[in-house]
Amino acid sequence: MKWLEQYPKEVKGFLVASLVASAGGSLMWPLTTMYVFDELGRSMQDAGFVILIQSMGGIAGQLLGGAMYHRIGVKKLIVGSLLLNALGLFTLPFINGLWGLFIAMMGFIGFCNAVSMPAIQAFIGFRFADRRGELFNVIYVANNIGVALGTAMSGFLAEISYHLSFVLNGVTSFGFAIFFLSYLTKLDGPGVPEQSHHPQPKTPLPAGPGAWALLGNTRIYLFMGLGSLFLWFGNSIWNTGVSPFIISEGMSKTAYGYLWTLNGILIFAAQPLTNAIKRWFARTESSQMTVSALFYLSAYLVIVAMHSYPGMVLAMVLATLGEMLISPAIPAFISERAGHAAPFYIGVTGGMGAVGRVIGPYAMGTMYDGGGLTPVAWLAAGVAVLSCLSFMVHARLSKNSSLNHNLHDKNARQADASSPH
């Protein structure tokens, strides 16, 4: 791929490893509900409870991963969490008859997988500070290529064995851990040029401001986190609104799969369009978040107006454009504004967004049972409006950035003073 040629060798290696890891992770997600219902013989309510426990573990992992980044060191945090995630996945085939232990292990897997997320994003922001926004977007694209590949493989593997999917997911997580161990060990070696405006800790740094003090600086994260929460709440419509609607209308189940195939294709093919949107009227990360919420809102209004499959296709196009704008924007904004405290704030906003993913399916599922797709679509549109308003408040606060830059400079000075020379 020619677009890879412009990046250093270490970036290319990171992109390939990230793609493989995301492919492995996506093997499992489409199969969890089917595994609980089909293989374990449990009810759909039990399957939903497993997803809830896994999501709750993910929220805790996001928060802890961001808070512990500088306390225990990036290598131990990322490599350790990925190895534990692999260990949890490897144990699943041996405990499928132990329901309580299976639930606990799924929560553990959700936790360990999420711990590494803010750490990896913060590492990118620190290591490649001069190109962080661009790299967040490129890695987002690479991850989604991996998701498309993994999802395509999942059905085939499920026909052979559910357990095979779990084991292969564990293998990719283990491989990603080994990659990071080698990668970060090389960065610890002598003669490696520093490419970051913020020193990358090679050993744990002394604690900076406490969590409560960091949480007090609400203009960095609060309204951005609320906007993310509302956004991912509304996005639950695809699983708890569109999916049952397609089935109830007598359409093929593959029609729903085609929507996500379209999503994966657009994430790669529509990059020129989103780049043009950023150039024309969404030049800052804050404005990209607001425009993203508007795209999501327009998608849900299309679903309200067009109860048909072409309407679902158009809505998916609009929602995907919104996804492409916001996913790289949040970590890029935090890395730019929060300095040394970026891992903490990435974890907090990720945790807030995950709350929306947890409560959205239950709320929308309840509304769908009561009235079908229409009330679900209106609810999604309503929370998209709340998301847009939250991002607008965030953009307004971020313009008055003196406090943010004061925090940025203060934390940078603390990192300089604490970092080994």
Short mmCIF file of C-alpha atoms in Angstrom, two decimals:
data_model
loop_
_atom_site.label_atom_id
_atom_site.label_comp_id
_atom_site.label_asym_id
_atom_site.label_seq_id
_atom_site.Cartn_x
_atom_site.Cartn_y
_atom_site.Cartn_z
CA MET A 1 0.00 0.00 0.00
CA LYS A 2 1.49 3.28 -1.11
CA TRP A 3 -0.04 5.24 1.77
CA LEU A 4 2.18 3.27 4.19
CA GLU A 5 5.40 4.40 2.52
CA GLN A 6 5.29 7.84 4.15
CA TYR A 7 5.57 6.41 7.67
CA PRO A 8 8.70 5.27 9.57
CA LYS A 9 9.39 1.55 9.89
CA GLU A 10 8.34 1.46 13.55
CA VAL A 11 4.95 2.97 12.64
CA LYS A 12 4.42 0.37 9.91
CA GLY A 13 5.16 -2.42 12.35
CA PHE A 14 2.74 -0.94 14.86
CA LEU A 15 -0.01 -0.69 12.22
CA VAL A 16 0.41 -4.32 11.13
CA ALA A 17 0.40 -5.57 14.72
CA SER A 18 -2.65 -3.47 15.52
CA LEU A 19 -4.51 -4.80 12.47
CA VAL A 20 -3.78 -8.41 13.43
CA ALA A 21 -4.80 -7.82 17.05
CA SER A 22 -8.10 -6.18 16.07
CA ALA A 23 -8.83 -9.04 13.67
CA GLY A 24 -8.34 -11.51 16.51
CA GLY A 25 -10.49 -9.49 18.91
CA SER A 26 -13.33 -9.21 16.41
CA LEU A 27 -13.48 -13.00 16.05
CA MET A 28 -15.12 -13.20 19.44
CA TRP A 29 -17.62 -10.35 19.60
CA PRO A 30 -20.14 -11.60 16.98
CA LEU A 31 -20.13 -15.05 18.59
CA THR A 32 -20.56 -14.34 22.30
CA THR A 33 -24.36 -14.26 22.27
CA MET A 34 -24.59 -17.29 19.96
CA TYR A 35 -22.08 -19.19 22.11
CA VAL A 36 -24.08 -18.64 25.31
CA PHE A 37 -27.40 -19.49 23.62
CA ASP A 38 -26.28 -22.31 21.34
CA GLU A 39 -23.27 -23.98 22.97
CA LEU A 40 -24.14 -23.41 26.64
CA GLY A 41 -27.91 -23.72 26.18
CA ARG A 42 -28.71 -20.59 28.19
CA SER A 43 -31.43 -18.01 27.58
CA MET A 44 -31.03 -14.73 25.68
CA GLN A 45 -31.42 -12.96 29.01
CA ASP A 46 -28.37 -14.85 30.25
CA ALA A 47 -26.49 -13.89 27.08
CA GLY A 48 -27.34 -10.23 27.66
CA PHE A 49 -26.14 -10.52 31.25
CA VAL A 50 -22.77 -11.87 30.07
CA ILE A 51 -22.39 -8.91 27.70
CA LEU A 52 -23.30 -6.56 30.57
CA ILE A 53 -20.65 -8.05 32.87
CA GLN A 54 -18.07 -7.89 30.10
CA SER A 55 -18.94 -4.25 29.41
CA MET A 56 -18.76 -3.35 33.10
CA GLY A 57 -15.31 -4.90 33.23
CA GLY A 58 -14.39 -2.77 30.21
CA ILE A 59 -15.48 0.43 31.97
CA ALA A 60 -13.35 -0.42 35.01
CA GLY A 61 -10.43 -1.32 32.76
CA GLN A 62 -10.59 1.98 30.87
CA LEU A 63 -10.55 3.98 34.10
CA LEU A 64 -7.76 1.97 35.74
CA GLY A 65 -5.64 1.81 32.59
CA GLY A 66 -5.62 5.59 32.25
CA ALA A 67 -4.94 6.18 35.94
CA MET A 68 -2.07 3.68 36.20
CA TYR A 69 -0.17 4.63 33.03
CA HIS A 70 2.52 6.67 34.76
CA ARG A 71 2.39 4.82 38.06
CA ILE A 72 3.53 1.40 36.91
CA GLY A 73 5.05 2.23 33.53
CA VAL A 74 3.83 1.81 29.98
CA LYS A 75 5.59 -1.50 29.33
CA LYS A 76 4.20 -3.32 32.35
CA LEU A 77 0.73 -1.90 31.81
CA ILE A 78 0.32 -2.69 28.11
CA VAL A 79 2.23 -5.97 27.97
CA GLY A 80 0.81 -7.23 31.27
CA SER A 81 -2.82 -6.48 30.40
CA LEU A 82 -2.51 -8.10 26.97
CA LEU A 83 -0.91 -11.24 28.43
CA LEU A 84 -3.64 -11.52 31.08
CA ASN A 85 -6.28 -11.02 28.39
CA ALA A 86 -4.72 -13.87 26.39
CA LEU A 87 -4.64 -16.08 29.48
CA GLY A 88 -8.33 -15.45 30.11
CA LEU A 89 -9.22 -16.33 26.52
CA PHE A 90 -7.20 -19.53 26.64
CA THR A 91 -9.14 -20.70 29.72
CA LEU A 92 -12.62 -20.31 28.15
CA PRO A 93 -12.69 -23.70 26.39
CA PHE A 94 -12.04 -25.43 29.72
CA ILE A 95 -14.76 -23.76 31.80
CA ASN A 96 -17.79 -23.81 29.50
CA GLY A 97 -19.64 -26.08 31.93
CA LEU A 98 -19.06 -23.75 34.89
CA TRP A 99 -21.54 -20.91 34.38
CA GLY A 100 -20.49 -18.71 37.30
CA LEU A 101 -16.80 -19.02 36.47
CA PHE A 102 -17.55 -18.31 32.80
CA ILE A 103 -19.33 -15.05 33.70
CA ALA A 104 -16.46 -14.00 35.96
CA MET A 105 -13.89 -14.81 33.26
CA MET A 106 -15.78 -12.78 30.67
CA GLY A 107 -15.71 -9.80 33.04
CA PHE A 108 -11.98 -10.39 33.55
CA ILE A 109 -11.40 -10.50 29.77
CA GLY A 110 -13.38 -7.29 29.28
CA PHE A 111 -11.33 -5.64 32.02
CA CYS A 112 -7.90 -6.73 30.77
CA ASN A 113 -8.65 -5.85 27.16
CA ALA A 114 -9.83 -2.36 28.14
CA VAL A 115 -6.84 -1.63 30.41
CA SER A 116 -4.54 -1.54 27.39
CA MET A 117 -6.73 0.82 25.31
CA PRO A 118 -6.01 4.20 26.96
CA ALA A 119 -2.39 3.17 27.47
CA ILE A 120 -1.86 2.44 23.77
CA GLN A 121 -3.61 5.66 22.71
CA ALA A 122 -1.57 7.72 25.17
CA PHE A 123 1.64 6.04 24.01
CA ILE A 124 0.89 7.06 20.41
CA GLY A 125 0.14 10.62 21.51
CA PHE A 126 3.42 10.88 23.42
CA ARG A 127 5.69 9.01 21.03
CA PHE A 128 4.54 10.67 17.80
CA ALA A 129 3.42 14.06 19.06
CA ASP A 130 4.09 15.89 15.79
CA ARG A 131 1.78 13.57 13.78
CA ARG A 132 -0.54 12.26 16.48
CA GLY A 133 -3.81 13.32 14.83
CA GLU A 134 -2.87 11.71 11.54
CA LEU A 135 -1.65 8.52 13.19
CA PHE A 136 -4.74 8.15 15.37
CA ASN A 137 -6.77 8.17 12.16
CA VAL A 138 -4.47 5.73 10.31
CA ILE A 139 -4.50 3.29 13.23
CA TYR A 140 -8.29 3.62 13.44
CA VAL A 141 -8.49 2.61 9.76
CA ALA A 142 -6.06 -0.30 10.28
CA ASN A 143 -8.07 -1.53 13.27
CA ASN A 144 -11.29 -1.49 11.27
CA ILE A 145 -9.67 -3.41 8.41
CA GLY A 146 -8.78 -5.99 11.05
CA VAL A 147 -12.34 -5.95 12.38
CA ALA A 148 -13.70 -6.55 8.87
CA LEU A 149 -11.32 -9.48 8.35
CA GLY A 150 -12.02 -10.97 11.76
CA THR A 151 -15.79 -10.65 11.42
CA ALA A 152 -15.66 -12.31 8.02
CA MET A 153 -13.70 -15.22 9.52
CA SER A 154 -15.87 -15.58 12.63
CA GLY A 155 -18.79 -17.34 10.94
CA PHE A 156 -16.48 -19.82 9.26
CA LEU A 157 -14.65 -20.56 12.50
CA ALA A 158 -17.92 -20.91 14.43
CA GLU A 159 -18.96 -23.70 12.05
CA ILE A 160 -15.79 -25.53 13.09
CA SER A 161 -15.65 -24.61 16.78
CA TYR A 162 -16.57 -21.69 19.03
CA HIS A 163 -13.56 -22.57 21.15
CA LEU A 164 -11.27 -22.16 18.16
CA SER A 165 -12.36 -18.52 17.91
CA PHE A 166 -11.52 -17.94 21.57
CA VAL A 167 -8.10 -19.57 21.21
CA LEU A 168 -7.23 -17.62 18.07
CA ASN A 169 -8.26 -14.40 19.80
CA GLY A 170 -5.94 -15.34 22.65
CA VAL A 171 -3.12 -16.04 20.20
CA THR A 172 -3.45 -12.58 18.63
CA SER A 173 -3.57 -10.92 22.06
CA PHE A 174 -0.45 -12.84 23.09
CA GLY A 175 1.27 -11.88 19.84
CA PHE A 176 0.39 -8.21 20.35
CA ALA A 177 1.89 -8.41 23.86
CA ILE A 178 5.14 -9.86 22.50
CA PHE A 179 5.25 -7.15 19.82
CA PHE A 180 4.90 -4.41 22.44
CA LEU A 181 7.47 -6.05 24.71
CA SER A 182 10.02 -6.04 21.88
CA TYR A 183 8.99 -2.61 20.63
CA LEU A 184 9.18 -0.88 24.02
CA THR A 185 12.40 -2.68 24.95
CA LYS A 186 14.04 -1.21 21.85
CA LEU A 187 12.82 2.26 22.84
CA ASP A 188 14.45 1.77 26.25
CA GLY A 189 17.79 1.09 24.59
CA PRO A 190 20.55 3.67 24.09
CA GLY A 191 20.74 5.83 21.00
CA VAL A 192 17.00 5.97 20.32
CA PRO A 193 15.98 9.49 19.29
CA GLU A 194 13.13 11.02 21.26
CA GLN A 195 10.23 11.92 18.99
CA SER A 196 7.84 13.23 21.57
CA HIS A 197 7.25 16.61 23.13
CA HIS A 198 6.41 14.71 26.31
CA PRO A 199 8.98 12.26 27.63
CA GLN A 200 7.87 8.67 27.33
CA PRO A 201 8.37 7.06 30.75
CA LYS A 202 10.78 4.15 30.63
CA THR A 203 10.24 3.50 34.33
CA PRO A 204 7.26 4.36 36.50
CA LEU A 205 7.01 8.06 37.24
CA PRO A 206 6.15 9.51 40.62
CA ALA A 207 2.48 10.32 40.96
CA GLY A 208 1.46 13.77 39.72
CA PRO A 209 -1.81 15.43 40.66
CA GLY A 210 -4.26 13.04 42.31
CA ALA A 211 -7.32 11.69 40.52
CA TRP A 212 -9.68 14.11 42.27
CA ALA A 213 -7.53 17.08 41.30
CA LEU A 214 -7.48 15.92 37.66
CA LEU A 215 -11.23 15.32 37.68
CA GLY A 216 -11.70 18.90 38.84
CA ASN A 217 -10.44 20.19 35.48
CA THR A 218 -13.79 19.43 33.86
CA ARG A 219 -13.32 21.51 30.73
CA ILE A 220 -10.90 18.94 29.32
CA TYR A 221 -13.10 15.88 29.59
CA LEU A 222 -16.59 16.31 31.10
CA PHE A 223 -18.73 17.50 28.17
CA MET A 224 -16.65 15.53 25.70
CA GLY A 225 -17.25 12.41 27.80
CA LEU A 226 -20.98 13.15 28.07
CA GLY A 227 -21.16 13.67 24.31
CA SER A 228 -19.44 10.33 23.80
CA LEU A 229 -21.83 8.65 26.26
CA PHE A 230 -24.89 9.95 24.39
CA LEU A 231 -23.34 9.09 21.03
CA TRP A 232 -22.67 5.45 21.87
CA PHE A 233 -26.03 5.17 23.63
CA GLY A 234 -27.76 6.16 20.37
CA ASN A 235 -25.54 3.89 18.30
CA SER A 236 -27.12 0.90 20.09
CA ILE A 237 -30.00 1.29 17.62
CA TRP A 238 -28.19 -0.97 15.14
CA ASN A 239 -28.33 -4.01 17.42
CA THR A 240 -31.54 -3.32 19.34
CA GLY A 241 -33.60 -1.57 16.65
CA VAL A 242 -32.43 -2.15 13.10
CA SER A 243 -31.47 -5.81 13.59
CA PRO A 244 -34.84 -7.04 14.94
CA PHE A 245 -36.69 -4.80 12.45
CA ILE A 246 -34.92 -6.46 9.51
CA ILE A 247 -35.80 -9.90 10.87
CA SER A 248 -39.42 -8.98 11.64
CA GLU A 249 -39.86 -7.63 8.10
CA GLY A 250 -38.87 -11.00 6.69
CA MET A 251 -35.57 -9.82 5.24
CA SER A 252 -32.56 -12.10 5.18
CA LYS A 253 -30.25 -11.97 8.19
CA THR A 254 -27.40 -11.39 5.75
CA ALA A 255 -29.00 -8.02 4.93
CA TYR A 256 -27.98 -6.88 8.41
CA GLY A 257 -24.45 -8.19 7.85
CA TYR A 258 -24.22 -6.24 4.61
CA LEU A 259 -24.76 -3.01 6.56
CA TRP A 260 -21.63 -3.70 8.58
CA THR A 261 -19.77 -4.75 5.48
CA LEU A 262 -20.65 -1.32 4.08
CA ASN A 263 -19.39 0.25 7.31
CA GLY A 264 -16.02 -1.46 6.96
CA ILE A 265 -15.66 -0.52 3.29
CA LEU A 266 -16.51 3.13 3.93
CA ILE A 267 -14.03 3.46 6.80
CA PHE A 268 -11.28 2.71 4.30
CA ALA A 269 -12.72 4.12 1.06
CA ALA A 270 -14.28 7.33 2.39
CA GLN A 271 -11.09 8.73 3.91
CA PRO A 272 -10.77 11.39 1.15
CA LEU A 273 -14.31 12.59 1.96
CA THR A 274 -13.71 12.90 5.71
CA ASN A 275 -10.37 14.60 5.05
CA ALA A 276 -12.22 17.12 2.89
CA ILE A 277 -14.78 17.69 5.66
CA LYS A 278 -11.94 18.39 8.08
CA ARG A 279 -10.35 20.85 5.68
CA TRP A 280 -13.55 22.70 4.82
CA PHE A 281 -15.48 23.14 8.07
CA ALA A 282 -14.15 20.88 10.84
CA ARG A 283 -10.51 21.83 11.21
CA THR A 284 -10.24 21.34 14.97
CA GLU A 285 -10.85 18.17 16.96
CA SER A 286 -13.66 19.89 18.88
CA SER A 287 -15.51 20.84 15.70
CA GLN A 288 -15.02 17.31 14.35
CA MET A 289 -16.85 15.94 17.40
CA THR A 290 -19.79 18.30 16.86
CA VAL A 291 -20.01 17.52 13.13
CA SER A 292 -19.81 13.82 13.98
CA ALA A 293 -22.86 14.12 16.25
CA LEU A 294 -24.74 15.91 13.44
CA PHE A 295 -24.01 13.02 11.07
CA TYR A 296 -25.32 10.55 13.65
CA LEU A 297 -28.43 12.69 14.17
CA SER A 298 -29.10 12.79 10.43
CA ALA A 299 -28.72 9.00 10.26
CA TYR A 300 -31.35 8.43 12.94
CA LEU A 301 -33.74 10.92 11.34
CA VAL A 302 -33.39 8.97 8.09
CA ILE A 303 -34.42 5.82 9.96
CA VAL A 304 -37.44 7.68 11.40
CA ALA A 305 -38.48 8.86 7.95
CA MET A 306 -37.64 5.77 5.86
CA HIS A 307 -38.74 2.44 7.28
CA SER A 308 -37.04 0.52 4.49
CA TYR A 309 -33.75 -1.18 3.73
CA PRO A 310 -32.52 1.63 1.44
CA GLY A 311 -33.11 3.96 4.37
CA MET A 312 -30.98 1.71 6.59
CA VAL A 313 -28.21 1.81 3.99
CA LEU A 314 -28.28 5.61 3.80
CA ALA A 315 -28.36 5.83 7.59
CA MET A 316 -25.32 3.54 7.84
CA VAL A 317 -23.41 5.76 5.39
CA LEU A 318 -24.16 8.86 7.48
CA ALA A 319 -23.39 7.16 10.81
CA THR A 320 -20.12 5.78 9.46
CA LEU A 321 -19.00 9.26 8.44
CA GLY A 322 -19.77 10.39 11.98
CA GLU A 323 -17.78 7.48 13.40
CA MET A 324 -14.81 8.29 11.16
CA LEU A 325 -14.74 11.87 12.43
CA ILE A 326 -15.01 11.24 16.16
CA SER A 327 -12.93 8.11 16.76
CA PRO A 328 -9.51 9.74 16.09
CA ALA A 329 -10.59 13.19 17.35
CA ILE A 330 -11.05 12.39 21.05
CA PRO A 331 -7.59 10.86 21.77
CA ALA A 332 -5.93 13.51 19.57
CA PHE A 333 -7.62 16.35 21.50
CA ILE A 334 -6.72 14.88 24.88
CA SER A 335 -3.11 14.17 23.89
CA GLU A 336 -2.74 17.75 22.67
CA ARG A 337 -4.34 19.47 25.69
CA ALA A 338 -3.73 17.27 28.71
CA GLY A 339 0.01 16.65 28.43
CA HIS A 340 1.33 14.26 31.05
CA ALA A 341 -2.21 13.55 32.34
CA ALA A 342 -3.47 12.40 28.91
CA PRO A 343 -3.68 8.67 29.81
CA PHE A 344 -5.94 9.47 32.76
CA TYR A 345 -8.34 11.58 30.70
CA ILE A 346 -8.38 9.08 27.81
CA GLY A 347 -9.40 6.42 30.32
CA VAL A 348 -12.11 8.62 31.86
CA THR A 349 -13.70 9.60 28.54
CA GLY A 350 -13.46 6.01 27.30
CA GLY A 351 -15.19 4.82 30.46
CA MET A 352 -17.96 7.41 30.06
CA GLY A 353 -18.50 6.33 26.46
CA ALA A 354 -18.65 2.70 27.55
CA VAL A 355 -21.49 3.56 29.96
CA GLY A 356 -23.56 4.55 26.92
CA ARG A 357 -22.81 1.20 25.30
CA VAL A 358 -24.01 -0.57 28.47
CA ILE A 359 -27.32 1.21 29.08
CA GLY A 360 -28.26 1.86 25.44
CA PRO A 361 -29.14 -1.73 24.46
CA TYR A 362 -31.37 -2.26 27.51
CA ALA A 363 -33.26 1.03 27.07
CA MET A 364 -33.74 0.56 23.34
CA GLY A 365 -34.59 -3.11 23.64
CA THR A 366 -37.35 -2.24 26.09
CA MET A 367 -38.72 0.46 23.77
CA TYR A 368 -38.57 -1.84 20.75
CA ASP A 369 -40.60 -4.49 22.59
CA GLY A 370 -43.20 -1.82 23.36
CA GLY A 371 -43.49 -0.01 20.03
CA GLY A 372 -41.11 -1.26 17.37
CA LEU A 373 -38.47 0.72 15.51
CA THR A 374 -40.10 4.17 15.48
CA PRO A 375 -39.76 5.01 19.22
CA VAL A 376 -36.24 3.55 19.21
CA ALA A 377 -35.23 5.81 16.29
CA TRP A 378 -36.73 8.87 17.99
CA LEU A 379 -34.83 8.03 21.19
CA ALA A 380 -31.60 7.70 19.21
CA ALA A 381 -32.26 11.07 17.56
CA GLY A 382 -32.97 12.66 20.93
CA VAL A 383 -29.74 11.49 22.52
CA ALA A 384 -27.87 12.54 19.35
CA VAL A 385 -29.17 16.07 19.97
CA LEU A 386 -27.86 15.85 23.55
CA SER A 387 -24.54 14.62 22.19
CA CYS A 388 -24.33 17.53 19.76
CA LEU A 389 -25.12 20.04 22.52
CA SER A 390 -22.49 18.47 24.80
CA PHE A 391 -19.82 18.70 22.11
CA MET A 392 -20.80 22.31 21.39
CA VAL A 393 -20.34 23.18 25.07
CA HIS A 394 -17.01 21.36 25.02
CA ALA A 395 -15.91 23.31 21.93
CA ARG A 396 -16.91 26.58 23.60
CA LEU A 397 -14.94 25.75 26.74
CA SER A 398 -11.90 24.56 24.80
CA LYS A 399 -11.60 27.94 23.06
CA ASN A 400 -10.78 29.48 26.41
CA SER A 401 -7.82 27.16 26.71
CA SER A 402 -5.58 29.01 29.12
CA LEU A 403 -6.38 26.62 31.95
CA ASN A 404 -5.81 23.63 29.69
CA HIS A 405 -2.46 24.92 28.53
CA ASN A 406 -1.48 25.76 32.10
CA LEU A 407 -2.21 22.16 33.05
CA HIS A 408 -0.38 20.98 29.92
CA ASP A 409 2.71 23.01 30.75
CA LYS A 410 2.64 22.09 34.43
CA ASN A 411 2.38 18.37 33.71
CA ALA A 412 5.07 18.60 31.04
CA ARG A 413 7.42 20.24 33.55
CA GLN A 414 6.62 17.51 36.10
CA ALA A 415 7.37 14.87 33.49
CA ASP A 416 10.66 16.56 32.58
CA ALA A 417 11.65 16.74 36.24
CA SER A 418 10.65 13.13 36.93
CA SER A 419 11.87 11.44 33.76
CA PRO A 420 15.24 9.69 33.97
CA HIS A 421 17.98 11.33 31.87
#
